[in-house]
CSV table of C-alpha atoms in Angstrom, one decimal:
chain,number,residue,atom,x,y,z
A,35,UNK,CA,214.8,205.4,124.6
A,36,UNK,CA,213.8,201.8,123.9
A,37,UNK,CA,210.3,200.3,124.4
A,38,UNK,CA,208.9,196.9,125.0
A,39,UNK,CA,206.1,196.3,122.4
A,40,UNK,CA,205.5,192.5,122.4
A,41,UNK,CA,204.5,189.9,124.9
A,42,UNK,CA,207.8,188.1,124.3
A,43,UNK,CA,209.7,191.2,125.2
A,44,UNK,CA,207.5,191.6,128.4
A,45,UNK,CA,208.4,188.0,129.3
A,46,UNK,CA,212.1,188.5,128.6
A,47,UNK,CA,212.0,191.6,130.8
A,48,UNK,CA,210.5,189.7,133.6
A,49,UNK,CA,207.3,191.8,133.5
A,50,UNK,CA,205.0,188.8,132.9
A,51,UNK,CA,205.3,185.1,133.7
A,52,UNK,CA,205.2,182.3,131.1
A,53,UNK,CA,201.6,181.6,132.2
A,54,UNK,CA,200.6,185.1,131.2
A,55,UNK,CA,202.0,185.1,127.7
A,56,UNK,CA,199.0,183.6,125.9
A,57,UNK,CA,196.6,186.1,127.5
A,58,UNK,CA,199.0,189.0,126.6
A,59,UNK,CA,199.2,187.7,123.0
A,60,UNK,CA,195.4,187.7,122.8
A,61,UNK,CA,195.2,191.3,124.0
A,62,UNK,CA,198.1,192.4,121.7
A,63,UNK,CA,196.2,191.1,118.7
A,64,UNK,CA,193.6,193.9,119.3
A,65,UNK,CA,195.3,196.6,121.3
A,66,UNK,CA,198.8,198.2,121.1
A,67,UNK,CA,201.5,197.5,123.7
A,68,UNK,CA,204.3,199.8,124.5
A,69,UNK,CA,206.3,200.2,127.8
A,70,UNK,CA,209.3,202.5,128.0
A,71,UNK,CA,212.4,201.6,129.9
A,72,UNK,CA,211.5,204.3,132.4
A,73,UNK,CA,208.1,202.8,133.1
A,74,UNK,CA,209.5,199.2,133.2
A,75,UNK,CA,211.9,200.2,135.9
A,76,UNK,CA,209.0,201.3,138.1
A,77,UNK,CA,207.2,198.0,138.0
A,78,UNK,CA,207.5,195.5,140.8
A,79,UNK,CA,207.0,192.1,139.0
A,80,UNK,CA,206.7,190.3,142.3
A,81,UNK,CA,203.6,192.3,143.3
A,82,UNK,CA,200.4,191.0,141.5
A,83,UNK,CA,198.7,194.2,142.4
A,84,UNK,CA,201.4,196.6,141.3
A,85,UNK,CA,199.7,199.9,140.4
A,86,UNK,CA,202.2,200.8,137.7
A,87,UNK,CA,201.9,197.4,136.0
A,88,UNK,CA,198.1,197.6,136.1
A,89,UNK,CA,198.3,200.7,134.0
A,90,UNK,CA,200.6,199.4,131.3
A,91,UNK,CA,200.8,195.6,131.2
A,92,UNK,CA,198.1,193.8,129.1
A,93,UNK,CA,195.4,191.9,131.0
A,94,UNK,CA,193.0,189.4,129.5
A,95,UNK,CA,190.2,191.4,131.2
A,96,UNK,CA,190.6,193.8,128.3
A,97,UNK,CA,188.9,191.3,126.0
A,98,UNK,CA,185.7,191.5,128.1
A,99,UNK,CA,183.5,194.1,126.4
A,100,UNK,CA,180.3,195.2,128.1
A,101,UNK,CA,177.2,196.3,126.1
A,102,UNK,CA,177.5,200.0,127.3
A,103,UNK,CA,181.1,200.3,126.1
A,104,UNK,CA,181.9,202.0,122.8
A,105,UNK,CA,184.8,202.5,120.4
A,106,UNK,CA,184.4,206.3,120.6
A,107,UNK,CA,183.2,206.8,124.2
A,108,UNK,CA,183.3,210.6,124.3
A,109,UNK,CA,182.1,211.2,120.8
A,110,UNK,CA,185.2,212.6,119.1
A,111,UNK,CA,184.1,211.6,115.6
A,112,UNK,CA,180.6,213.1,116.1
A,113,UNK,CA,182.2,216.5,116.9
A,114,UNK,CA,184.9,216.5,114.2
A,115,UNK,CA,184.2,219.0,111.4
A,116,UNK,CA,187.5,218.1,109.6
A,117,UNK,CA,189.9,215.2,110.1
A,118,UNK,CA,192.1,215.8,113.2
A,119,UNK,CA,189.9,218.5,114.8
A,120,UNK,CA,187.3,218.0,117.5
A,121,UNK,CA,185.2,221.1,118.1
A,122,UNK,CA,183.1,220.3,121.2
A,123,UNK,CA,183.2,223.6,123.0
A,124,UNK,CA,182.8,227.1,121.5
A,125,UNK,CA,186.2,228.6,122.3
A,126,UNK,CA,188.5,225.6,122.0
A,127,UNK,CA,189.3,222.7,119.8
A,128,UNK,CA,191.4,219.5,120.0
A,129,UNK,CA,194.0,219.0,117.3
A,130,UNK,CA,194.9,215.4,117.1
A,131,UNK,CA,198.2,215.7,115.3
A,132,UNK,CA,199.5,212.1,115.9
A,133,UNK,CA,198.0,208.8,117.0
A,134,UNK,CA,201.0,207.1,118.6
A,135,UNK,CA,202.3,207.2,122.1
A,136,UNK,CA,205.5,206.3,123.9
A,137,UNK,CA,203.3,204.0,126.2
A,138,UNK,CA,199.8,202.6,125.7
A,139,UNK,CA,197.6,202.8,128.8
A,140,UNK,CA,195.4,199.8,129.3
A,141,UNK,CA,192.4,202.1,130.1
A,142,UNK,CA,192.8,204.6,127.2
A,143,UNK,CA,189.6,206.1,126.0
A,144,UNK,CA,191.0,206.4,122.5
A,145,UNK,CA,192.4,202.8,122.4
A,146,UNK,CA,190.5,202.0,119.2
A,147,UNK,CA,192.2,205.1,117.5
A,148,UNK,CA,195.8,205.0,118.7
A,149,UNK,CA,198.8,202.8,118.1
A,150,UNK,CA,200.1,201.1,114.9
A,151,UNK,CA,196.5,199.9,114.1
A,152,UNK,CA,195.0,203.3,114.8
A,153,UNK,CA,194.2,206.4,112.8
A,154,UNK,CA,197.8,207.3,112.1
A,155,UNK,CA,199.5,210.7,111.8
A,156,UNK,CA,197.7,213.4,110.0
A,157,UNK,CA,198.7,213.7,106.3
A,158,UNK,CA,200.0,217.0,105.1
A,159,UNK,CA,196.7,217.7,103.3
A,160,UNK,CA,194.7,216.8,106.4
A,161,UNK,CA,196.9,219.1,108.6
A,162,UNK,CA,196.5,221.9,106.1
A,163,UNK,CA,192.7,221.5,106.4
A,164,UNK,CA,192.8,221.4,110.2
A,165,UNK,CA,194.9,224.5,110.5
A,166,UNK,CA,192.7,226.2,107.9
A,167,UNK,CA,189.6,225.3,110.0
A,168,UNK,CA,191.2,226.9,113.1
A,169,UNK,CA,192.2,230.0,111.2
A,170,UNK,CA,188.7,230.4,109.8
A,171,UNK,CA,187.0,230.3,113.2
A,172,UNK,CA,187.8,233.5,115.2
A,173,UNK,CA,185.9,232.1,118.3
A,174,UNK,CA,188.7,229.6,118.8
A,175,UNK,CA,190.8,230.9,121.6
A,176,UNK,CA,192.6,227.7,122.6
A,177,UNK,CA,194.0,224.7,120.7
A,178,UNK,CA,194.6,221.5,122.7
A,179,UNK,CA,197.2,219.4,120.9
A,180,UNK,CA,196.6,215.8,121.7
A,181,UNK,CA,196.4,212.4,119.9
A,182,UNK,CA,198.2,210.1,120.7
A,183,UNK,CA,200.9,211.9,122.6
A,184,UNK,CA,202.0,215.0,120.7
A,185,UNK,CA,205.4,215.2,122.4
A,186,UNK,CA,206.5,212.2,120.5
A,187,UNK,CA,206.8,214.5,117.5
A,188,UNK,CA,210.3,215.6,116.6
A,189,UNK,CA,211.3,219.1,117.5
A,190,UNK,CA,211.4,219.9,113.7
A,191,UNK,CA,207.8,218.9,113.2
A,192,UNK,CA,206.7,220.7,116.4
A,193,UNK,CA,208.4,223.9,115.3
A,194,UNK,CA,206.6,223.7,112.0
A,195,UNK,CA,203.2,223.1,113.7
A,196,UNK,CA,203.8,225.8,116.3
A,197,UNK,CA,204.8,228.4,113.8
A,198,UNK,CA,201.6,227.8,111.8
A,199,UNK,CA,199.5,228.0,114.9
A,200,UNK,CA,201.4,231.1,116.0
A,201,UNK,CA,200.3,232.9,112.8
A,202,UNK,CA,196.6,232.7,113.8
A,203,UNK,CA,196.0,236.0,115.6
A,204,UNK,CA,192.8,235.0,117.4
A,205,UNK,CA,194.4,231.9,118.9
A,206,UNK,CA,195.9,232.8,122.3
A,207,UNK,CA,196.5,229.5,124.2
A,208,UNK,CA,198.2,226.2,123.0
A,209,UNK,CA,197.9,223.3,125.4
A,210,UNK,CA,199.6,219.9,125.0
A,211,UNK,CA,198.4,216.8,126.7
A,212,UNK,CA,201.2,214.4,127.4
A,213,UNK,CA,202.6,211.5,129.4
A,214,UNK,CA,206.2,212.1,128.1
A,215,UNK,CA,207.5,213.9,131.2
A,216,UNK,CA,206.9,210.7,133.3
A,217,UNK,CA,207.3,208.0,130.7
A,218,UNK,CA,210.3,209.4,128.7
A,219,UNK,CA,211.6,212.3,130.7
A,220,UNK,CA,214.9,212.6,128.8
A,221,UNK,CA,212.9,213.7,125.8
A,222,UNK,CA,212.2,217.1,127.6
A,223,UNK,CA,215.4,218.8,126.4
A,224,UNK,CA,216.4,222.2,125.0
A,225,UNK,CA,215.4,221.4,121.5
A,226,UNK,CA,211.9,220.3,122.5
A,227,UNK,CA,211.5,223.4,124.8
A,228,UNK,CA,212.4,225.7,121.9
A,229,UNK,CA,209.9,223.9,119.7
A,230,UNK,CA,207.1,224.3,122.2
A,231,UNK,CA,207.8,228.0,122.4
A,232,UNK,CA,208.1,228.6,118.7
A,233,UNK,CA,204.6,230.0,118.4
A,234,UNK,CA,205.0,233.0,120.6
A,235,UNK,CA,201.7,232.0,122.3
A,236,UNK,CA,201.0,231.1,125.9
A,237,UNK,CA,201.8,227.4,126.2
A,238,UNK,CA,200.5,224.9,128.8
A,239,UNK,CA,201.5,221.2,129.2
A,240,UNK,CA,198.9,219.0,130.9
A,241,UNK,CA,200.7,216.1,132.5
A,242,UNK,CA,198.9,212.8,132.8
A,243,UNK,CA,200.0,210.8,135.8
A,244,UNK,CA,198.0,208.5,138.0
A,245,UNK,CA,200.2,207.3,140.8
A,246,UNK,CA,202.9,209.0,143.0
A,247,UNK,CA,205.6,206.5,141.9
A,248,UNK,CA,205.3,207.9,138.4
A,249,UNK,CA,206.8,211.2,139.6
A,250,UNK,CA,210.4,210.0,139.7
A,251,UNK,CA,213.3,212.3,140.2
A,252,UNK,CA,213.8,212.4,136.4
A,253,UNK,CA,210.2,213.2,135.9
A,254,UNK,CA,210.4,216.1,138.4
A,255,UNK,CA,213.5,217.5,136.6
A,256,UNK,CA,211.5,217.3,133.3
A,257,UNK,CA,208.6,219.2,134.8
A,258,UNK,CA,211.0,221.8,136.2
A,259,UNK,CA,212.7,222.2,132.8
A,260,UNK,CA,209.4,223.0,131.2
A,261,UNK,CA,208.2,225.3,134.0
A,262,UNK,CA,211.5,227.2,134.3
A,263,UNK,CA,211.3,227.9,130.5
A,264,UNK,CA,208.0,229.7,131.0
A,265,UNK,CA,205.7,226.8,130.1
A,266,UNK,CA,202.9,226.3,132.6
A,267,UNK,CA,201.8,222.9,133.7
A,268,UNK,CA,198.5,221.4,135.0
A,269,UNK,CA,197.7,217.8,135.7
A,270,UNK,CA,195.2,215.3,134.6
A,271,UNK,CA,194.6,211.9,136.2
A,272,UNK,CA,192.1,209.1,135.9
A,273,UNK,CA,190.4,207.5,138.9
A,274,UNK,CA,191.3,203.9,138.4
A,275,UNK,CA,190.3,200.8,140.4
A,276,UNK,CA,193.5,199.1,141.7
A,277,UNK,CA,195.7,202.1,140.9
A,278,UNK,CA,194.6,205.2,142.9
A,279,UNK,CA,191.1,204.4,144.2
A,280,UNK,CA,192.4,205.4,147.7
A,281,UNK,CA,192.2,208.9,149.2
A,282,UNK,CA,195.7,208.5,150.7
A,283,UNK,CA,197.2,207.6,147.4
A,284,UNK,CA,195.4,210.5,145.6
A,285,UNK,CA,196.4,212.9,148.4
A,286,UNK,CA,200.1,212.0,147.9
A,287,UNK,CA,199.8,212.3,144.1
A,288,UNK,CA,198.1,215.7,144.2
A,289,UNK,CA,200.5,217.1,146.8
A,290,UNK,CA,203.5,215.9,144.6
A,291,UNK,CA,202.0,217.8,141.7
A,292,UNK,CA,201.7,221.0,143.7
A,293,UNK,CA,205.2,220.6,145.2
A,294,UNK,CA,206.5,220.4,141.6
A,295,UNK,CA,204.5,223.5,140.5
A,296,UNK,CA,202.0,221.4,138.5
A,297,UNK,CA,198.4,222.6,139.3
A,298,UNK,CA,196.0,219.7,139.7
A,299,UNK,CA,193.3,220.2,137.1
A,300,UNK,CA,191.2,217.1,136.2
A,301,UNK,CA,190.5,213.8,137.8
A,302,UNK,CA,188.6,211.8,135.2
A,303,UNK,CA,186.0,209.2,135.9
A,304,UNK,CA,187.0,206.3,133.5
A,305,UNK,CA,185.3,206.5,130.2
A,306,UNK,CA,183.3,203.6,128.7
A,307,UNK,CA,186.1,202.4,126.4
A,308,UNK,CA,186.0,198.8,125.3
A,309,UNK,CA,187.6,196.3,127.7
A,310,UNK,CA,188.1,198.7,130.6
A,311,UNK,CA,185.3,197.7,133.1
A,312,UNK,CA,187.9,196.3,135.5
A,313,UNK,CA,189.2,199.9,136.0
A,314,UNK,CA,185.8,201.5,136.6
A,315,UNK,CA,183.9,202.0,139.8
A,316,UNK,CA,180.3,203.4,140.4
A,317,UNK,CA,180.2,207.2,140.4
A,318,UNK,CA,179.0,207.2,144.0
A,319,UNK,CA,182.1,205.4,145.1
A,320,UNK,CA,184.2,207.8,143.1
A,321,UNK,CA,182.4,210.8,144.7
A,322,UNK,CA,183.0,209.3,148.2
A,323,UNK,CA,186.8,209.0,147.4
A,324,UNK,CA,187.0,212.6,146.2
A,325,UNK,CA,185.0,213.9,149.2
A,326,UNK,CA,187.5,212.2,151.5
A,327,UNK,CA,190.4,213.6,149.4
A,328,UNK,CA,188.9,217.1,150.0
A,329,UNK,CA,188.9,216.6,153.7
A,330,UNK,CA,192.6,215.8,153.6
A,331,UNK,CA,194.2,218.3,151.3
A,332,UNK,CA,194.6,222.0,150.6
A,333,UNK,CA,192.4,223.6,147.9
A,334,UNK,CA,195.6,223.9,145.9
A,335,UNK,CA,195.6,220.2,145.6
A,336,UNK,CA,192.0,219.6,144.5
A,337,UNK,CA,191.3,218.6,140.9
A,338,UNK,CA,187.9,218.7,139.4
A,339,UNK,CA,186.3,215.3,139.4
A,340,UNK,CA,184.7,215.0,135.9
A,341,UNK,CA,182.8,212.7,133.6
A,342,UNK,CA,182.8,213.0,129.8
A,343,UNK,CA,179.2,212.3,129.0
A,344,UNK,CA,179.2,209.5,126.5
A,345,UNK,CA,178.3,210.5,122.9
A,346,UNK,CA,180.2,213.8,122.7
A,347,UNK,CA,178.1,215.9,125.1
A,348,UNK,CA,181.0,217.3,127.0
A,349,UNK,CA,182.3,217.3,130.6
A,350,UNK,CA,180.4,217.7,133.8
A,351,UNK,CA,181.8,217.9,137.4
A,352,UNK,CA,180.9,215.0,139.6
A,353,UNK,CA,182.1,216.5,142.9
A,354,UNK,CA,179.3,216.4,145.4
A,355,UNK,CA,177.8,219.8,146.3
A,356,UNK,CA,178.0,220.7,150.0
A,357,UNK,CA,174.9,223.0,149.6
A,358,UNK,CA,171.3,221.9,149.8
A,359,UNK,CA,168.5,224.4,149.3
A,360,UNK,CA,165.7,224.3,151.9
A,361,UNK,CA,163.6,227.1,150.4
A,362,UNK,CA,162.9,230.7,151.3
A,363,UNK,CA,166.6,231.6,151.0
A,364,UNK,CA,167.7,229.0,153.5
A,365,UNK,CA,170.4,226.4,152.9
A,366,UNK,CA,172.0,223.5,154.7
A,367,UNK,CA,175.7,223.5,154.1
A,368,UNK,CA,178.0,220.6,155.0
A,369,UNK,CA,181.5,221.3,156.1
A,370,UNK,CA,184.5,219.2,155.3
A,371,UNK,CA,184.1,217.1,158.5
A,372,UNK,CA,180.4,216.3,157.7
A,373,UNK,CA,178.8,218.7,160.1
A,374,UNK,CA,175.8,220.6,158.6
A,375,UNK,CA,175.3,224.4,159.2
A,376,UNK,CA,172.3,226.6,158.4
A,377,UNK,CA,172.8,229.6,156.1
A,378,UNK,CA,170.3,232.3,155.0
A,379,UNK,CA,170.6,234.7,152.2
A,380,UNK,CA,170.1,238.4,152.9
C-alpha cells in the first residue's frame, strides 16, 4: 500500500486543484494528511461535494476553531491513570497502543494526538505499565485497543500484545477499533487474523465507515475474512454534515453493514474537536435524521445515536424517546409513523 501524505501529492493525484494547494498546505502545517490508494480511488475529483473527499481531503475550514472546541474533546487525558490507558467506565478500558493511522479523517476527535506530530507509539516501558494496570484491576472485563488505528501494527507486534493480554485471566473481551478493512483491505490477511486470535480471548473488530461507497468489494471480502475466522464485527459511524446527514444514505450504509454480517453499533454525534464545526449539526437535527432512519429500517440496522459528553463524562444516547409519561401510570407512545397511542400500566 502507498499513501498520499502531502498537498503536492494530492495535486499530482488530481485530488485537489492548483488553487487549493495553499489552503491544503496551511492545514498540513497543523494536522496530518494520509490518503491510501484505496481511498483515493473512491474519490470523484469532479464533484465538489464528494462525500469521500470531504472525509479525507484537507479543507481550510479546519483552521477555524470555535471557543467551545477543545484539543481533548472527550477527556481522554483526564481519565488516564497511566500512559496509553483510558479508564472511563468500570469494566473496560481503552488501550491506545499506537497513534498513527493509514488515513487521517478530517473530523477526528483525537486529531491533536494522532499522526507524526502526535503522541507516538507507546514505549516498551509505557506498554509494560499499561498491561500491568490492566492485570492489577480485576474489574476490567474488556480492553478496547485503539489509537490511532491498531491494525497498522505488524502481525509480530500484535501477537506479542495479544499474548500478554491473553495471560490476564479476568480479561474476557478484546475489541479493536479500525478503519483498515475499508481503507487498506489487503492488510486483512492470514497473518493478521492469526495475530488477532493469538490471545485465545473473544475478539471483536469495530469497523469505522461513514458512507456506503466505502464498503467496496474488497472491503466486504476483508470483513468476511475476519468474520469467517471467528472474529465478530460491529460498526461505528459519525453523523457528518455533507457525508451522511441524509436518512436514505444512512439506511443504505446500515443495511450494507448488516448484509455483510457487521452489526450496526454506534452512530456518533461529532465531537468538539478543533476545526470540525463544518461537520457538525445541532443535536435536534441529528435526532430528526435518526428518527427518520428508524422509520425506514429493521431494528437490526439501527445503531445507537450517541454523544460523548465533553470533558470525559462518558457516552449518552441521543435517540428520542417515543414514550411520554402523563402520570398515574398512563403514557403516550408514538409509533414509527408519528401516531400517538395511549398505554396504561397494570
